[in-house]
Amino acid sequence: MRVFIFFLLFLTIPDCYAQKQSIDSLQIYQAVKGQLLTINQDDQQGRQLLDSISRKYGAKSNQVDSLWKAIHVADQVNLEKIKVIFRQYGWIGEDKVGVQASMTQFLVIQHSDVATQHQFLPIMRQAAKAKKADAGLLAMLEDRVALGERKMQIYGSQISLDPNGAYVMPLVDPDNVDKRRAEVGLGPLADYISRWHLKWDVNAYKAQLPELKKKHGIDN
């Protein structure tokens, strides 16, 4: 009988241990989710005020300038928090913390400087490959880094605004952009740029491209 009891305990203890580990892991990710959602709120808070402040005081007003300075300070604080989370857990997928909290990692990185974006790009590539990060968001980061390094963007996600209106920033191989966008789950470029009341005319864009490359200091 003693042998049987010992054998029964041996079978049940690992199950209890695994269950406790699962509960502990759930509690950890719930705490991290709270941190990420707070960072998300801090990231968006100032940016959500930009439109109303610009309309009230003007896009080049002191008020808008002060708001941008506050946003940049918040961005730096958020970046340091994200770095700590990465060191502890790596890239956290939406299966652990939900869509919004997981996307916060991308938001903070895309709002950082080019050197930081370049540093985190391989991490996000691996996360997207492991289905922990959205491939469409990775495409946006790829475009940001390329343009920041004076190269042409790949997916056409980056739009610039100037006094003459909005335009698609320099884009490699415009003829096949929709094919590349589809590969990462993005819709046609024409639909995307319609948000800025733009129409996609690939031939007109190719004619304009040399001028756009010169404007952005792109040689290749």
PDB file of C-alpha atoms in Angstrom:
ATOM      1  CA  MET A   1       0.000   0.000   0.000  1.00  0.00           C
ATOM      2  CA  ARG A   2       2.815   2.409   0.843  1.00  0.00           C
ATOM      3  CA  VAL A   3       4.382   1.783  -2.526  1.00  0.00           C
ATOM      4  CA  PHE A   4       1.060   2.538  -4.220  1.00  0.00           C
ATOM      5  CA  ILE A   5       0.594   5.826  -2.312  1.00  0.00           C
ATOM      6  CA  PHE A   6       4.122   6.947  -3.154  1.00  0.00           C
ATOM      7  CA  PHE A   7       3.523   6.135  -6.815  1.00  0.00           C
ATOM      8  CA  LEU A   8       0.237   8.088  -6.792  1.00  0.00           C
ATOM      9  CA  LEU A   9       1.926  11.153  -5.314  1.00  0.00           C
ATOM     10  CA  PHE A  10       4.670  10.927  -7.885  1.00  0.00           C
ATOM     11  CA  LEU A  11       2.059  11.075 -10.639  1.00  0.00           C
ATOM     12  CA  THR A  12       0.038  13.970  -9.234  1.00  0.00           C
ATOM     13  CA  ILE A  13       2.760  16.375  -8.063  1.00  0.00           C
ATOM     14  CA  PRO A  14       4.054  17.232 -11.582  1.00  0.00           C
ATOM     15  CA  ASP A  15       0.472  17.961 -12.709  1.00  0.00           C
ATOM     16  CA  CYS A  16      -0.020  20.368  -9.824  1.00  0.00           C
ATOM     17  CA  TYR A  17       3.341  21.966 -10.523  1.00  0.00           C
ATOM     18  CA  ALA A  18       2.472  22.476 -14.209  1.00  0.00           C
ATOM     19  CA  GLN A  19      -0.881  23.985 -13.235  1.00  0.00           C
ATOM     20  CA  LYS A  20       0.820  26.412 -10.844  1.00  0.00           C
ATOM     21  CA  GLN A  21       3.288  27.395 -13.543  1.00  0.00           C
ATOM     22  CA  SER A  22       0.404  28.085 -15.911  1.00  0.00           C
ATOM     23  CA  ILE A  23      -1.354  30.271 -13.338  1.00  0.00           C
ATOM     24  CA  ASP A  24       1.861  32.167 -12.554  1.00  0.00           C
ATOM     25  CA  SER A  25       2.494  32.740 -16.268  1.00  0.00           C
ATOM     26  CA  LEU A  26      -1.054  34.030 -16.744  1.00  0.00           C
ATOM     27  CA  GLN A  27      -0.667  36.460 -13.856  1.00  0.00           C
ATOM     28  CA  ILE A  28       2.670  37.685 -15.215  1.00  0.00           C
ATOM     29  CA  TYR A  29       1.261  38.396 -18.665  1.00  0.00           C
ATOM     30  CA  GLN A  30      -1.783  40.092 -17.169  1.00  0.00           C
ATOM     31  CA  ALA A  31       0.569  42.457 -15.339  1.00  0.00           C
ATOM     32  CA  VAL A  32       2.611  43.062 -18.511  1.00  0.00           C
ATOM     33  CA  LYS A  33      -0.601  43.671 -20.452  1.00  0.00           C
ATOM     34  CA  GLY A  34      -1.500  46.410 -17.984  1.00  0.00           C
ATOM     35  CA  GLN A  35       1.917  48.002 -18.459  1.00  0.00           C
ATOM     36  CA  LEU A  36       1.620  47.899 -22.245  1.00  0.00           C
ATOM     37  CA  LEU A  37      -1.870  49.395 -22.253  1.00  0.00           C
ATOM     38  CA  THR A  38      -0.658  52.247 -20.043  1.00  0.00           C
ATOM     39  CA  ILE A  39       2.251  52.840 -22.437  1.00  0.00           C
ATOM     40  CA  ASN A  40      -0.226  52.790 -25.332  1.00  0.00           C
ATOM     41  CA  GLN A  41      -2.305  55.476 -23.650  1.00  0.00           C
ATOM     42  CA  ASP A  42       0.762  57.620 -23.000  1.00  0.00           C
ATOM     43  CA  ASP A  43       1.855  57.173 -26.625  1.00  0.00           C
ATOM     44  CA  GLN A  44      -1.476  58.281 -28.073  1.00  0.00           C
ATOM     45  CA  GLN A  45      -2.567  60.933 -25.588  1.00  0.00           C
ATOM     46  CA  GLY A  46      -0.572  63.839 -27.016  1.00  0.00           C
ATOM     47  CA  ARG A  47      -1.008  62.761 -30.626  1.00  0.00           C
ATOM     48  CA  GLN A  48      -4.783  62.707 -30.248  1.00  0.00           C
ATOM     49  CA  LEU A  49      -4.644  66.399 -29.330  1.00  0.00           C
ATOM     50  CA  LEU A  50      -2.562  67.468 -32.324  1.00  0.00           C
ATOM     51  CA  ASP A  51      -5.451  67.930 -34.739  1.00  0.00           C
ATOM     52  CA  SER A  52      -7.592  70.064 -32.438  1.00  0.00           C
ATOM     53  CA  ILE A  53      -4.632  72.162 -31.238  1.00  0.00           C
ATOM     54  CA  SER A  54      -3.475  72.705 -34.829  1.00  0.00           C
ATOM     55  CA  ARG A  55      -6.932  73.842 -35.930  1.00  0.00           C
ATOM     56  CA  LYS A  56      -7.287  76.157 -32.957  1.00  0.00           C
ATOM     57  CA  TYR A  57      -3.834  77.774 -32.930  1.00  0.00           C
ATOM     58  CA  GLY A  58      -2.284  76.882 -36.295  1.00  0.00           C
ATOM     59  CA  ALA A  59       0.054  74.071 -37.346  1.00  0.00           C
ATOM     60  CA  LYS A  60       3.156  76.193 -36.716  1.00  0.00           C
ATOM     61  CA  SER A  61       1.994  77.737 -33.446  1.00  0.00           C
ATOM     62  CA  ASN A  62       3.887  77.720 -30.144  1.00  0.00           C
ATOM     63  CA  GLN A  63       1.138  75.545 -28.716  1.00  0.00           C
ATOM     64  CA  VAL A  64       1.702  72.837 -31.318  1.00  0.00           C
ATOM     65  CA  ASP A  65       5.470  73.103 -30.862  1.00  0.00           C
ATOM     66  CA  SER A  66       5.093  72.662 -27.092  1.00  0.00           C
ATOM     67  CA  LEU A  67       2.819  69.681 -27.594  1.00  0.00           C
ATOM     68  CA  TRP A  68       5.337  68.006 -29.895  1.00  0.00           C
ATOM     69  CA  LYS A  69       8.067  68.508 -27.291  1.00  0.00           C
ATOM     70  CA  ALA A  70       5.866  66.827 -24.683  1.00  0.00           C
ATOM     71  CA  ILE A  71       5.167  63.978 -27.098  1.00  0.00           C
ATOM     72  CA  HIS A  72       8.879  63.437 -27.731  1.00  0.00           C
ATOM     73  CA  VAL A  73       9.556  63.301 -23.981  1.00  0.00           C
ATOM     74  CA  ALA A  74       6.778  60.723 -23.534  1.00  0.00           C
ATOM     75  CA  ASP A  75       8.166  58.718 -26.482  1.00  0.00           C
ATOM     76  CA  GLN A  76      11.570  58.464 -24.833  1.00  0.00           C
ATOM     77  CA  VAL A  77      10.090  57.375 -21.508  1.00  0.00           C
ATOM     78  CA  ASN A  78       7.928  54.776 -23.261  1.00  0.00           C
ATOM     79  CA  LEU A  79      10.913  53.468 -25.222  1.00  0.00           C
ATOM     80  CA  GLU A  80      12.857  52.814 -22.025  1.00  0.00           C
ATOM     81  CA  LYS A  81       9.876  50.915 -20.607  1.00  0.00           C
ATOM     82  CA  ILE A  82       9.572  48.817 -23.763  1.00  0.00           C
ATOM     83  CA  LYS A  83      13.279  47.988 -23.647  1.00  0.00           C
ATOM     84  CA  VAL A  84      12.856  46.625 -20.123  1.00  0.00           C
ATOM     85  CA  ILE A  85       9.917  44.473 -21.242  1.00  0.00           C
ATOM     86  CA  PHE A  86      11.901  43.152 -24.210  1.00  0.00           C
ATOM     87  CA  ARG A  87      14.836  42.225 -22.010  1.00  0.00           C
ATOM     88  CA  GLN A  88      12.531  40.185 -19.771  1.00  0.00           C
ATOM     89  CA  TYR A  89      10.079  38.610 -22.228  1.00  0.00           C
ATOM     90  CA  GLY A  90      11.140  39.327 -25.798  1.00  0.00           C
ATOM     91  CA  TRP A  91       8.413  40.304 -28.262  1.00  0.00           C
ATOM     92  CA  ILE A  92       5.020  39.495 -26.716  1.00  0.00           C
ATOM     93  CA  GLY A  93       2.333  38.200 -29.059  1.00  0.00           C
ATOM     94  CA  GLU A  94      -1.364  39.009 -28.962  1.00  0.00           C
ATOM     95  CA  ASP A  95      -2.069  35.471 -27.746  1.00  0.00           C
ATOM     96  CA  LYS A  96      -0.486  36.519 -24.436  1.00  0.00           C
ATOM     97  CA  VAL A  97      -1.693  40.107 -23.973  1.00  0.00           C
ATOM     98  CA  GLY A  98      -4.274  40.869 -26.666  1.00  0.00           C
ATOM     99  CA  VAL A  99      -4.073  42.832 -29.925  1.00  0.00           C
ATOM    100  CA  GLN A 100      -3.850  46.388 -28.573  1.00  0.00           C
ATOM    101  CA  ALA A 101      -1.255  45.662 -25.908  1.00  0.00           C
ATOM    102  CA  SER A 102       0.897  43.657 -28.328  1.00  0.00           C
ATOM    103  CA  MET A 103       0.697  46.399 -30.972  1.00  0.00           C
ATOM    104  CA  THR A 104       1.980  48.909 -28.405  1.00  0.00           C
ATOM    105  CA  GLN A 105       5.462  47.492 -28.927  1.00  0.00           C
ATOM    106  CA  PHE A 106       5.328  48.484 -32.595  1.00  0.00           C
ATOM    107  CA  LEU A 107       3.873  51.932 -31.848  1.00  0.00           C
ATOM    108  CA  VAL A 108       6.690  52.851 -29.495  1.00  0.00           C
ATOM    109  CA  ILE A 109       9.380  51.578 -31.856  1.00  0.00           C
ATOM    110  CA  GLN A 110       7.995  53.406 -34.884  1.00  0.00           C
ATOM    111  CA  HIS A 111       7.934  56.639 -32.888  1.00  0.00           C
ATOM    112  CA  SER A 112      11.621  56.316 -31.992  1.00  0.00           C
ATOM    113  CA  ASP A 113      14.661  57.542 -33.927  1.00  0.00           C
ATOM    114  CA  VAL A 114      15.966  55.727 -37.002  1.00  0.00           C
ATOM    115  CA  ALA A 115      18.881  54.115 -35.155  1.00  0.00           C
ATOM    116  CA  THR A 116      16.502  52.575 -32.616  1.00  0.00           C
ATOM    117  CA  GLN A 117      14.104  51.442 -35.350  1.00  0.00           C
ATOM    118  CA  HIS A 118      17.010  49.787 -37.157  1.00  0.00           C
ATOM    119  CA  GLN A 119      18.046  48.059 -33.915  1.00  0.00           C
ATOM    120  CA  PHE A 120      14.599  46.576 -33.320  1.00  0.00           C
ATOM    121  CA  LEU A 121      13.812  45.703 -36.945  1.00  0.00           C
ATOM    122  CA  PRO A 122      15.443  42.216 -36.791  1.00  0.00           C
ATOM    123  CA  ILE A 123      13.559  41.517 -33.558  1.00  0.00           C
ATOM    124  CA  MET A 124      10.241  42.377 -35.171  1.00  0.00           C
ATOM    125  CA  ARG A 125      11.127  40.328 -38.246  1.00  0.00           C
ATOM    126  CA  GLN A 126      11.659  37.272 -36.062  1.00  0.00           C
ATOM    127  CA  ALA A 127       8.446  38.011 -34.156  1.00  0.00           C
ATOM    128  CA  ALA A 128       6.458  38.267 -37.399  1.00  0.00           C
ATOM    129  CA  LYS A 129       7.983  35.008 -38.625  1.00  0.00           C
ATOM    130  CA  ALA A 130       6.864  33.365 -35.370  1.00  0.00           C
ATOM    131  CA  LYS A 131       3.371  34.897 -35.783  1.00  0.00           C
ATOM    132  CA  LYS A 132       3.882  37.072 -32.694  1.00  0.00           C
ATOM    133  CA  ALA A 133       3.869  40.368 -34.623  1.00  0.00           C
ATOM    134  CA  ASP A 134       1.671  41.531 -37.474  1.00  0.00           C
ATOM    135  CA  ALA A 135       3.359  41.302 -40.892  1.00  0.00           C
ATOM    136  CA  GLY A 136       1.580  44.458 -42.067  1.00  0.00           C
ATOM    137  CA  LEU A 137       2.966  46.451 -39.139  1.00  0.00           C
ATOM    138  CA  LEU A 138       6.419  45.039 -39.863  1.00  0.00           C
ATOM    139  CA  ALA A 139       6.045  46.324 -43.433  1.00  0.00           C
ATOM    140  CA  MET A 140       5.425  49.824 -42.092  1.00  0.00           C
ATOM    141  CA  LEU A 141       8.559  49.622 -39.961  1.00  0.00           C
ATOM    142  CA  GLU A 142      10.548  48.320 -42.940  1.00  0.00           C
ATOM    143  CA  ASP A 143       9.430  51.399 -44.904  1.00  0.00           C
ATOM    144  CA  ARG A 144      10.274  53.813 -42.096  1.00  0.00           C
ATOM    145  CA  VAL A 145      13.761  52.390 -41.652  1.00  0.00           C
ATOM    146  CA  ALA A 146      14.427  52.382 -45.404  1.00  0.00           C
ATOM    147  CA  LEU A 147      13.444  56.041 -45.790  1.00  0.00           C
ATOM    148  CA  GLY A 148      15.336  56.983 -42.634  1.00  0.00           C
ATOM    149  CA  GLU A 149      18.443  55.466 -44.207  1.00  0.00           C
ATOM    150  CA  ARG A 150      17.832  57.406 -47.451  1.00  0.00           C
ATOM    151  CA  LYS A 151      16.538  54.396 -49.355  1.00  0.00           C
ATOM    152  CA  MET A 152      13.215  53.916 -51.119  1.00  0.00           C
ATOM    153  CA  GLN A 153      10.328  52.361 -49.220  1.00  0.00           C
ATOM    154  CA  ILE A 154       9.001  48.943 -50.232  1.00  0.00           C
ATOM    155  CA  TYR A 155       5.292  48.912 -49.431  1.00  0.00           C
ATOM    156  CA  GLY A 156       4.231  52.548 -49.884  1.00  0.00           C
ATOM    157  CA  SER A 157       3.070  52.906 -46.283  1.00  0.00           C
ATOM    158  CA  GLN A 158       4.791  56.239 -45.685  1.00  0.00           C
ATOM    159  CA  ILE A 159       2.954  59.364 -46.818  1.00  0.00           C
ATOM    160  CA  SER A 160       4.410  62.856 -46.593  1.00  0.00           C
ATOM    161  CA  LEU A 161       2.503  66.097 -46.182  1.00  0.00           C
ATOM    162  CA  ASP A 162       3.783  69.441 -47.443  1.00  0.00           C
ATOM    163  CA  PRO A 163       2.148  72.777 -48.376  1.00  0.00           C
ATOM    164  CA  ASN A 164       1.290  71.337 -51.802  1.00  0.00           C
ATOM    165  CA  GLY A 165      -0.546  68.378 -50.292  1.00  0.00           C
ATOM    166  CA  ALA A 166       0.087  64.693 -49.548  1.00  0.00           C
ATOM    167  CA  TYR A 167       2.152  62.277 -51.624  1.00  0.00           C
ATOM    168  CA  VAL A 168       3.588  58.770 -51.479  1.00  0.00           C
ATOM    169  CA  MET A 169       7.223  58.998 -50.436  1.00  0.00           C
ATOM    170  CA  PRO A 170       9.840  57.438 -52.776  1.00  0.00           C
ATOM    171  CA  LEU A 171       8.812  53.870 -53.571  1.00  0.00           C
ATOM    172  CA  VAL A 172      10.834  51.109 -55.217  1.00  0.00           C
ATOM    173  CA  ASP A 173       9.303  49.285 -58.210  1.00  0.00           C
ATOM    174  CA  PRO A 174       5.884  51.015 -58.119  1.00  0.00           C
ATOM    175  CA  ASP A 175       4.457  48.622 -60.737  1.00  0.00           C
ATOM    176  CA  ASN A 176       4.549  45.693 -58.307  1.00  0.00           C
ATOM    177  CA  VAL A 177       3.755  47.430 -55.020  1.00  0.00           C
ATOM    178  CA  ASP A 178       0.322  45.815 -54.675  1.00  0.00           C
ATOM    179  CA  LYS A 179       1.857  42.351 -55.069  1.00  0.00           C
ATOM    180  CA  ARG A 180       4.307  43.083 -52.261  1.00  0.00           C
ATOM    181  CA  ARG A 181       1.541  44.550 -50.094  1.00  0.00           C
ATOM    182  CA  ALA A 182      -0.634  41.471 -50.601  1.00  0.00           C
ATOM    183  CA  GLU A 183       2.216  39.219 -49.467  1.00  0.00           C
ATOM    184  CA  VAL A 184       2.141  40.870 -46.023  1.00  0.00           C
ATOM    185  CA  GLY A 185      -1.616  41.131 -45.766  1.00  0.00           C
ATOM    186  CA  LEU A 186      -2.016  44.756 -46.861  1.00  0.00           C
ATOM    187  CA  GLY A 187      -4.698  45.944 -49.257  1.00  0.00           C
ATOM    188  CA  PRO A 188      -4.090  47.784 -52.546  1.00  0.00           C
ATOM    189  CA  LEU A 189      -2.120  51.014 -52.360  1.00  0.00           C
ATOM    190  CA  ALA A 190      -4.969  52.897 -54.070  1.00  0.00           C
ATOM    191  CA  ASP A 191      -7.284  52.066 -51.170  1.00  0.00           C
ATOM    192  CA  TYR A 192      -4.661  52.970 -48.568  1.00  0.00           C
ATOM    193  CA  ILE A 193      -3.784  56.412 -49.948  1.00  0.00           C
ATOM    194  CA  SER A 194      -7.434  57.327 -50.441  1.00  0.00           C
ATOM    195  CA  ARG A 195      -7.388  58.249 -46.732  1.00  0.00           C
ATOM    196  CA  TRP A 196      -5.375  61.286 -47.796  1.00  0.00           C
ATOM    197  CA  HIS A 197      -7.686  61.907 -50.773  1.00  0.00           C
ATOM    198  CA  LEU A 198      -4.983  60.686 -53.150  1.00  0.00           C
ATOM    199  CA  LYS A 199      -5.470  58.676 -56.329  1.00  0.00           C
ATOM    200  CA  TRP A 200      -2.921  56.102 -57.422  1.00  0.00           C
ATOM    201  CA  ASP A 201      -1.672  56.602 -60.980  1.00  0.00           C
ATOM    202  CA  VAL A 202       1.423  54.448 -61.324  1.00  0.00           C
ATOM    203  CA  ASN A 203       2.615  56.053 -64.566  1.00  0.00           C
ATOM    204  CA  ALA A 204       2.250  59.571 -63.202  1.00  0.00           C
ATOM    205  CA  TYR A 205       4.045  58.485 -60.033  1.00  0.00           C
ATOM    206  CA  LYS A 206       6.969  56.982 -61.958  1.00  0.00           C
ATOM    207  CA  ALA A 207       7.335  60.240 -63.872  1.00  0.00           C
ATOM    208  CA  GLN A 208       7.402  62.141 -60.585  1.00  0.00           C
ATOM    209  CA  LEU A 209       9.708  59.681 -58.790  1.00  0.00           C
ATOM    210  CA  PRO A 210      13.097  61.218 -59.775  1.00  0.00           C
ATOM    211  CA  GLU A 211      11.983  64.523 -58.304  1.00  0.00           C
ATOM    212  CA  LEU A 212      10.753  62.836 -55.127  1.00  0.00           C
ATOM    213  CA  LYS A 213      14.029  60.931 -54.721  1.00  0.00           C
ATOM    214  CA  LYS A 214      15.986  64.170 -55.075  1.00  0.00           C
ATOM    215  CA  LYS A 215      13.722  65.860 -52.542  1.00  0.00           C
ATOM    216  CA  HIS A 216      14.422  63.135 -49.974  1.00  0.00           C
ATOM    217  CA  GLY A 217      18.123  62.788 -50.733  1.00  0.00           C
ATOM    218  CA  ILE A 218      17.871  59.285 -52.213  1.00  0.00           C
ATOM    219  CA  ASP A 219      20.515  58.359 -54.771  1.00  0.00           C
ATOM    220  CA  ASN A 220      19.764  54.706 -55.554  1.00  0.00           C
TER     221      ASN A 220
END
